[in-house]
Amino acid sequence: MSDERRLAVLRAIVEDYVATREPVGSKVLVERHSLGVSPATIRNDMAVLEEEGYIAQPHTSAGRVPTDKGYRAFVDRLSTVKPLSPAERRAISTLLDDATDLDDVLTRTVRALAQLTRQVAVVQYPSLSRATVRHVELVPLGGPRLLLVLITDSGRVEQRTVEVGHEVPETLVAEMRTRLGEASAGARLSDVVARLPALPERFRPEDRDVVRAVLRALEDSLSAEREERVVLAGTANLARAGTDFPQSISPVLEAIEEQVVLLRLLGEMADDAAAAAGGVSVRIGRELEHDRLLDASVVTSGYGSGGQVVAHLGVLGPTRMDYPTTMAAVRAVARYVSRIIGS
């Protein structure tokens, strides 16, 4: 693919096929694109592209369609990810600006992604095991009850009511609040868990049972939330793209229903160089290494705060995808969510 002219021919084939869903012939390329060469030259270039596996002839028609390898060459040679239009940016801000908490942010995020891309949108919840503590609060509820509140850098808020058997003096509540803050503020949650066993010894013997009850509540909240999960939207969009799945849409729907499949893909794509650099990662067809997703592509990006990626989001759709627009939408939404979480 070192020949720039053949790359231009491939790019034209991808763009036309994505736009029309019809195999692309040399005559159409001459009519729609200013390639600066004769129809015979274009036919020769198409023959070479087909021989090298970048395009294929789906049936007896004279037209050609991109293969997974062709889409990959097209995506890899996108010089820039085009910016979203002002209307698209307004759509994102309209949906996300009024979100009230993390659940609301992620629910609105998948809706925005599904609307912008007309694909299946998926957003991974931030894992508490990768988060750091922003604040720990302890609030007396009256009588023998305390409210423990944990706020992480990913925007997550966890609350636990602690029953301690008797009313707790405000001085002890204040001391516990201070020591929990010292042990946890800015620390990764895994490090906080390791520090908890030593805390009771820093209190008076008569207060240690109350302290242990608070620590158990904190540990329970952390362990209960370590399970990974995702939120989805736009599954109905696949029905409109049914003809893009030559065999059947059912295997794709089955794979989507299994959250473990999506979590595995998000986890694997998080290691891609583009995703690691805060960019956009794309896997096409067989690159997904899943029998039920051979005709699908996934585009993902990470989101987080303070330069730290805490989870990933993206879209899943057919390989016949508008990659520039989809990549721009995924990148823009990820950055927007990061700003919300960071603030």
PDB file of N, CA and C in Angstrom, residues 112-182:
ATOM      1  N   ALA A 112     -26.224   9.673  24.022  1.00  0.00           N
ATOM      2  CA  ALA A 112     -25.588  10.623  23.109  1.00  0.00           C
ATOM      3  C   ALA A 112     -24.779   9.897  22.037  1.00  0.00           C
ATOM      4  N   LEU A 113     -23.999   8.895  22.449  1.00  0.00           N
ATOM      5  CA  LEU A 113     -23.181   8.150  21.495  1.00  0.00           C
ATOM      6  C   LEU A 113     -24.042   7.406  20.480  1.00  0.00           C
ATOM      7  N   ALA A 114     -25.105   6.784  20.960  1.00  0.00           N
ATOM      8  CA  ALA A 114     -25.986   6.036  20.059  1.00  0.00           C
ATOM      9  C   ALA A 114     -26.647   6.970  19.048  1.00  0.00           C
ATOM     10  N   GLN A 115     -27.049   8.149  19.495  1.00  0.00           N
ATOM     11  CA  GLN A 115     -27.684   9.104  18.593  1.00  0.00           C
ATOM     12  C   GLN A 115     -26.699   9.661  17.575  1.00  0.00           C
ATOM     13  N   LEU A 116     -25.478   9.961  18.012  1.00  0.00           N
ATOM     14  CA  LEU A 116     -24.489  10.554  17.111  1.00  0.00           C
ATOM     15  C   LEU A 116     -23.996   9.569  16.058  1.00  0.00           C
ATOM     16  N   THR A 117     -23.823   8.315  16.440  1.00  0.00           N
ATOM     17  CA  THR A 117     -23.201   7.329  15.552  1.00  0.00           C
ATOM     18  C   THR A 117     -24.193   6.390  14.888  1.00  0.00           C
ATOM     19  N   ARG A 118     -25.418   6.320  15.429  1.00  0.00           N
ATOM     20  CA  ARG A 118     -26.426   5.364  14.959  1.00  0.00           C
ATOM     21  C   ARG A 118     -25.895   3.937  15.028  1.00  0.00           C
ATOM     22  N   GLN A 119     -25.136   3.674  16.094  1.00  0.00           N
ATOM     23  CA  GLN A 119     -24.608   2.343  16.376  1.00  0.00           C
ATOM     24  C   GLN A 119     -25.007   1.950  17.803  1.00  0.00           C
ATOM     25  N   VAL A 120     -24.541   0.792  18.243  1.00  0.00           N
ATOM     26  CA  VAL A 120     -24.727   0.393  19.635  1.00  0.00           C
ATOM     27  C   VAL A 120     -23.651   1.081  20.470  1.00  0.00           C
ATOM     28  N   ALA A 121     -24.061   1.821  21.474  1.00  0.00           N
ATOM     29  CA  ALA A 121     -23.109   2.512  22.346  1.00  0.00           C
ATOM     30  C   ALA A 121     -22.937   1.728  23.636  1.00  0.00           C
ATOM     31  N   VAL A 122     -21.720   1.708  24.148  1.00  0.00           N
ATOM     32  CA  VAL A 122     -21.418   1.002  25.392  1.00  0.00           C
ATOM     33  C   VAL A 122     -20.480   1.856  26.233  1.00  0.00           C
ATOM     34  N   VAL A 123     -20.794   1.975  27.526  1.00  0.00           N
ATOM     35  CA  VAL A 123     -19.944   2.712  28.453  1.00  0.00           C
ATOM     36  C   VAL A 123     -19.661   1.828  29.656  1.00  0.00           C
ATOM     37  N   GLN A 124     -18.411   1.721  29.988  1.00  0.00           N
ATOM     38  CA  GLN A 124     -17.965   0.935  31.140  1.00  0.00           C
ATOM     39  C   GLN A 124     -18.005   1.796  32.392  1.00  0.00           C
ATOM     40  N   TYR A 125     -18.566   1.237  33.467  1.00  0.00           N
ATOM     41  CA  TYR A 125     -18.531   1.942  34.745  1.00  0.00           C
ATOM     42  C   TYR A 125     -17.091   2.004  35.247  1.00  0.00           C
ATOM     43  N   PRO A 126     -16.698   3.113  35.856  1.00  0.00           N
ATOM     44  CA  PRO A 126     -15.359   3.155  36.465  1.00  0.00           C
ATOM     45  C   PRO A 126     -15.223   2.071  37.523  1.00  0.00           C
ATOM     46  N   SER A 127     -14.118   1.397  37.510  1.00  0.00           N
ATOM     47  CA  SER A 127     -13.868   0.373  38.523  1.00  0.00           C
ATOM     48  C   SER A 127     -13.319   1.030  39.776  1.00  0.00           C
ATOM     49  N   LEU A 128     -13.945   0.722  40.912  1.00  0.00           N
ATOM     50  CA  LEU A 128     -13.428   1.269  42.163  1.00  0.00           C
ATOM     51  C   LEU A 128     -12.017   0.776  42.455  1.00  0.00           C
ATOM     52  N   SER A 129     -11.674  -0.387  41.941  1.00  0.00           N
ATOM     53  CA  SER A 129     -10.336  -0.913  42.224  1.00  0.00           C
ATOM     54  C   SER A 129      -9.252  -0.068  41.570  1.00  0.00           C
ATOM     55  N   ARG A 130      -9.621   0.721  40.530  1.00  0.00           N
ATOM     56  CA  ARG A 130      -8.634   1.573  39.868  1.00  0.00           C
ATOM     57  C   ARG A 130      -8.762   3.032  40.286  1.00  0.00           C
ATOM     58  N   ALA A 131      -9.750   3.341  41.111  1.00  0.00           N
ATOM     59  CA  ALA A 131     -10.020   4.730  41.462  1.00  0.00           C
ATOM     60  C   ALA A 131      -9.160   5.167  42.650  1.00  0.00           C
ATOM     61  N   THR A 132      -9.132   6.473  42.845  1.00  0.00           N
ATOM     62  CA  THR A 132      -8.508   7.030  44.040  1.00  0.00           C
ATOM     63  C   THR A 132      -9.576   7.789  44.829  1.00  0.00           C
ATOM     64  N   VAL A 133      -9.309   7.968  46.107  1.00  0.00           N
ATOM     65  CA  VAL A 133     -10.282   8.587  47.002  1.00  0.00           C
ATOM     66  C   VAL A 133     -10.167  10.102  46.926  1.00  0.00           C
ATOM     67  N   ARG A 134     -11.284  10.740  46.697  1.00  0.00           N
ATOM     68  CA  ARG A 134     -11.328  12.198  46.740  1.00  0.00           C
ATOM     69  C   ARG A 134     -11.702  12.685  48.139  1.00  0.00           C
ATOM     70  N   HIS A 135     -12.650  11.968  48.784  1.00  0.00           N
ATOM     71  CA  HIS A 135     -13.103  12.411  50.104  1.00  0.00           C
ATOM     72  C   HIS A 135     -13.837  11.275  50.807  1.00  0.00           C
ATOM     73  N   VAL A 136     -13.666  11.186  52.122  1.00  0.00           N
ATOM     74  CA  VAL A 136     -14.447  10.285  52.963  1.00  0.00           C
ATOM     75  C   VAL A 136     -15.138  11.129  54.022  1.00  0.00           C
ATOM     76  N   GLU A 137     -16.448  10.958  54.142  1.00  0.00           N
ATOM     77  CA  GLU A 137     -17.226  11.733  55.105  1.00  0.00           C
ATOM     78  C   GLU A 137     -17.963  10.790  56.045  1.00  0.00           C
ATOM     79  N   LEU A 138     -18.077  11.193  57.293  1.00  0.00           N
ATOM     80  CA  LEU A 138     -18.797  10.423  58.303  1.00  0.00           C
ATOM     81  C   LEU A 138     -19.799  11.365  58.962  1.00  0.00           C
ATOM     82  N   VAL A 139     -21.089  11.010  58.876  1.00  0.00           N
ATOM     83  CA  VAL A 139     -22.152  11.907  59.328  1.00  0.00           C
ATOM     84  C   VAL A 139     -23.026  11.204  60.364  1.00  0.00           C
ATOM     85  N   PRO A 140     -23.219  11.772  61.577  1.00  0.00           N
ATOM     86  CA  PRO A 140     -24.142  11.187  62.561  1.00  0.00           C
ATOM     87  C   PRO A 140     -25.582  11.289  62.053  1.00  0.00           C
ATOM     88  N   LEU A 141     -26.326  10.189  62.141  1.00  0.00           N
ATOM     89  CA  LEU A 141     -27.720  10.178  61.727  1.00  0.00           C
ATOM     90  C   LEU A 141     -28.669  10.210  62.918  1.00  0.00           C
ATOM     91  N   GLY A 142     -28.115  10.311  64.115  1.00  0.00           N
ATOM     92  CA  GLY A 142     -28.945  10.292  65.316  1.00  0.00           C
ATOM     93  C   GLY A 142     -28.989   8.894  65.897  1.00  0.00           C
ATOM     94  N   GLY A 143     -28.918   8.799  67.193  1.00  0.00           N
ATOM     95  CA  GLY A 143     -28.937   7.496  67.849  1.00  0.00           C
ATOM     96  C   GLY A 143     -27.709   6.682  67.488  1.00  0.00           C
ATOM     97  N   PRO A 144     -27.899   5.369  67.269  1.00  0.00           N
ATOM     98  CA  PRO A 144     -26.741   4.484  67.039  1.00  0.00           C
ATOM     99  C   PRO A 144     -26.360   4.335  65.568  1.00  0.00           C
ATOM    100  N   ARG A 145     -26.631   5.332  64.745  1.00  0.00           N
ATOM    101  CA  ARG A 145     -26.369   5.197  63.307  1.00  0.00           C
ATOM    102  C   ARG A 145     -25.461   6.308  62.793  1.00  0.00           C
ATOM    103  N   LEU A 146     -24.567   5.897  61.892  1.00  0.00           N
ATOM    104  CA  LEU A 146     -23.684   6.835  61.183  1.00  0.00           C
ATOM    105  C   LEU A 146     -23.834   6.598  59.693  1.00  0.00           C
ATOM    106  N   LEU A 147     -23.601   7.652  58.909  1.00  0.00           N
ATOM    107  CA  LEU A 147     -23.596   7.527  57.455  1.00  0.00           C
ATOM    108  C   LEU A 147     -22.167   7.697  56.961  1.00  0.00           C
ATOM    109  N   LEU A 148     -21.667   6.679  56.273  1.00  0.00           N
ATOM    110  CA  LEU A 148     -20.336   6.719  55.683  1.00  0.00           C
ATOM    111  C   LEU A 148     -20.475   7.032  54.199  1.00  0.00           C
ATOM    112  N   VAL A 149     -19.773   8.068  53.729  1.00  0.00           N
ATOM    113  CA  VAL A 149     -19.841   8.491  52.323  1.00  0.00           C
ATOM    114  C   VAL A 149     -18.432   8.467  51.739  1.00  0.00           C
ATOM    115  N   LEU A 150     -18.277   7.764  50.630  1.00  0.00           N
ATOM    116  CA  LEU A 150     -16.999   7.676  49.932  1.00  0.00           C
ATOM    117  C   LEU A 150     -17.157   8.299  48.555  1.00  0.00           C
ATOM    118  N   ILE A 151     -16.311   9.275  48.225  1.00  0.00           N
ATOM    119  CA  ILE A 151     -16.342   9.932  46.919  1.00  0.00           C
ATOM    120  C   ILE A 151     -15.001   9.684  46.236  1.00  0.00           C
ATOM    121  N   THR A 152     -15.045   9.170  44.996  1.00  0.00           N
ATOM    122  CA  THR A 152     -13.817   8.856  44.275  1.00  0.00           C
ATOM    123  C   THR A 152     -13.550   9.876  43.179  1.00  0.00           C
ATOM    124  N   ASP A 153     -12.344   9.791  42.615  1.00  0.00           N
ATOM    125  CA  ASP A 153     -11.975  10.712  41.545  1.00  0.00           C
ATOM    126  C   ASP A 153     -12.740  10.443  40.258  1.00  0.00           C
ATOM    127  N   SER A 154     -13.385   9.274  40.153  1.00  0.00           N
ATOM    128  CA  SER A 154     -14.166   8.946  38.963  1.00  0.00           C
ATOM    129  C   SER A 154     -15.591   9.460  39.061  1.00  0.00           C
ATOM    130  N   GLY A 155     -15.908  10.175  40.131  1.00  0.00           N
ATOM    131  CA  GLY A 155     -17.238  10.716  40.298  1.00  0.00           C
ATOM    132  C   GLY A 155     -18.202   9.794  41.002  1.00  0.00           C
ATOM    133  N   ARG A 156     -17.701   8.679  41.441  1.00  0.00           N
ATOM    134  CA  ARG A 156     -18.562   7.700  42.089  1.00  0.00           C
ATOM    135  C   ARG A 156     -18.787   8.065  43.547  1.00  0.00           C
ATOM    136  N   VAL A 157     -20.010   7.900  44.022  1.00  0.00           N
ATOM    137  CA  VAL A 157     -20.361   8.178  45.414  1.00  0.00           C
ATOM    138  C   VAL A 157     -20.972   6.915  46.005  1.00  0.00           C
ATOM    139  N   GLU A 158     -20.345   6.382  47.046  1.00  0.00           N
ATOM    140  CA  GLU A 158     -20.841   5.190  47.731  1.00  0.00           C
ATOM    141  C   GLU A 158     -21.236   5.570  49.155  1.00  0.00           C
ATOM    142  N   GLN A 159     -22.404   5.083  49.572  1.00  0.00           N
ATOM    143  CA  GLN A 159     -22.898   5.394  50.911  1.00  0.00           C
ATOM    144  C   GLN A 159     -23.234   4.115  51.660  1.00  0.00           C
ATOM    145  N   ARG A 160     -22.943   4.103  52.945  1.00  0.00           N
ATOM    146  CA  ARG A 160     -23.288   2.977  53.814  1.00  0.00           C
ATOM    147  C   ARG A 160     -23.774   3.513  55.152  1.00  0.00           C
ATOM    148  N   THR A 161     -24.884   2.961  55.612  1.00  0.00           N
ATOM    149  CA  THR A 161     -25.352   3.262  56.965  1.00  0.00           C
ATOM    150  C   THR A 161     -24.715   2.267  57.926  1.00  0.00           C
ATOM    151  N   VAL A 162     -24.132   2.780  58.999  1.00  0.00           N
ATOM    152  CA  VAL A 162     -23.412   1.940  59.964  1.00  0.00           C
ATOM    153  C   VAL A 162     -24.179   1.931  61.291  1.00  0.00           C
ATOM    154  N   GLU A 163     -24.559   0.741  61.735  1.00  0.00           N
ATOM    155  CA  GLU A 163     -25.198   0.573  63.046  1.00  0.00           C
ATOM    156  C   GLU A 163     -24.110   0.237  64.066  1.00  0.00           C
ATOM    157  N   VAL A 164     -23.986   1.087  65.090  1.00  0.00           N
ATOM    158  CA  VAL A 164     -22.893   0.896  66.054  1.00  0.00           C
ATOM    159  C   VAL A 164     -23.397   0.541  67.455  1.00  0.00           C
ATOM    160  N   GLY A 165     -24.708   0.456  67.663  1.00  0.00           N
ATOM    161  CA  GLY A 165     -25.250  -0.017  68.941  1.00  0.00           C
ATOM    162  C   GLY A 165     -25.529   1.055  69.971  1.00  0.00           C
ATOM    163  N   HIS A 166     -24.926   2.217  69.838  1.00  0.00           N
ATOM    164  CA  HIS A 166     -25.176   3.296  70.799  1.00  0.00           C
ATOM    165  C   HIS A 166     -24.819   4.620  70.131  1.00  0.00           C
ATOM    166  N   GLU A 167     -25.249   5.712  70.722  1.00  0.00           N
ATOM    167  CA  GLU A 167     -24.958   7.026  70.167  1.00  0.00           C
ATOM    168  C   GLU A 167     -23.464   7.315  70.276  1.00  0.00           C
ATOM    169  N   VAL A 168     -22.913   7.899  69.232  1.00  0.00           N
ATOM    170  CA  VAL A 168     -21.468   8.145  69.158  1.00  0.00           C
ATOM    171  C   VAL A 168     -21.202   9.618  69.423  1.00  0.00           C
ATOM    172  N   PRO A 169     -20.318   9.920  70.370  1.00  0.00           N
ATOM    173  CA  PRO A 169     -19.994  11.329  70.646  1.00  0.00           C
ATOM    174  C   PRO A 169     -19.442  12.029  69.399  1.00  0.00           C
ATOM    175  N   GLU A 170     -19.761  13.294  69.260  1.00  0.00           N
ATOM    176  CA  GLU A 170     -19.298  14.055  68.108  1.00  0.00           C
ATOM    177  C   GLU A 170     -17.773  14.107  68.050  1.00  0.00           C
ATOM    178  N   THR A 171     -17.129  14.095  69.221  1.00  0.00           N
ATOM    179  CA  THR A 171     -15.659  14.129  69.225  1.00  0.00           C
ATOM    180  C   THR A 171     -15.077  12.878  68.575  1.00  0.00           C
ATOM    181  N   LEU A 172     -15.710  11.716  68.822  1.00  0.00           N
ATOM    182  CA  LEU A 172     -15.228  10.483  68.200  1.00  0.00           C
ATOM    183  C   LEU A 172     -15.518  10.487  66.703  1.00  0.00           C
ATOM    184  N   VAL A 173     -16.695  10.976  66.328  1.00  0.00           N
ATOM    185  CA  VAL A 173     -17.015  11.066  64.893  1.00  0.00           C
ATOM    186  C   VAL A 173     -15.981  11.943  64.188  1.00  0.00           C
ATOM    187  N   ALA A 174     -15.653  13.080  64.792  1.00  0.00           N
ATOM    188  CA  ALA A 174     -14.676  13.991  64.193  1.00  0.00           C
ATOM    189  C   ALA A 174     -13.303  13.333  64.097  1.00  0.00           C
ATOM    190  N   GLU A 175     -12.916  12.587  65.119  1.00  0.00           N
ATOM    191  CA  GLU A 175     -11.605  11.928  65.093  1.00  0.00           C
ATOM    192  C   GLU A 175     -11.561  10.852  64.009  1.00  0.00           C
ATOM    193  N   MET A 176     -12.637  10.064  63.910  1.00  0.00           N
ATOM    194  CA  MET A 176     -12.682   9.035  62.862  1.00  0.00           C
ATOM    195  C   MET A 176     -12.647   9.681  61.479  1.00  0.00           C
ATOM    196  N   ARG A 177     -13.394  10.756  61.310  1.00  0.00           N
ATOM    197  CA  ARG A 177     -13.422  11.453  60.026  1.00  0.00           C
ATOM    198  C   ARG A 177     -12.008  11.928  59.650  1.00  0.00           C
ATOM    199  N   THR A 178     -11.299  12.489  60.624  1.00  0.00           N
ATOM    200  CA  THR A 178      -9.947  12.999  60.365  1.00  0.00           C
ATOM    201  C   THR A 178      -8.993  11.878  60.002  1.00  0.00           C
ATOM    202  N   ARG A 179      -9.017  10.794  60.787  1.00  0.00           N
ATOM    203  CA  ARG A 179      -8.066   9.695  60.546  1.00  0.00           C
ATOM    204  C   ARG A 179      -8.392   8.954  59.239  1.00  0.00           C
ATOM    205  N   LEU A 180      -9.664   8.801  58.913  1.00  0.00           N
ATOM    206  CA  LEU A 180     -10.025   8.188  57.638  1.00  0.00           C
ATOM    207  C   LEU A 180      -9.552   9.059  56.480  1.00  0.00           C
ATOM    208  N   GLY A 181      -9.675  10.370  56.634  1.00  0.00           N
ATOM    209  CA  GLY A 181      -9.200  11.272  55.597  1.00  0.00           C
ATOM    210  C   GLY A 181      -7.698  11.188  55.414  1.00  0.00           C
ATOM    211  N   GLU A 182      -6.973  11.125  56.542  1.00  0.00           N
ATOM    212  CA  GLU A 182      -5.509  11.024  56.463  1.00  0.00           C
ATOM    213  C   GLU A 182      -5.081   9.727  55.789  1.00  0.00           C
TER     214      GLU A 182
END
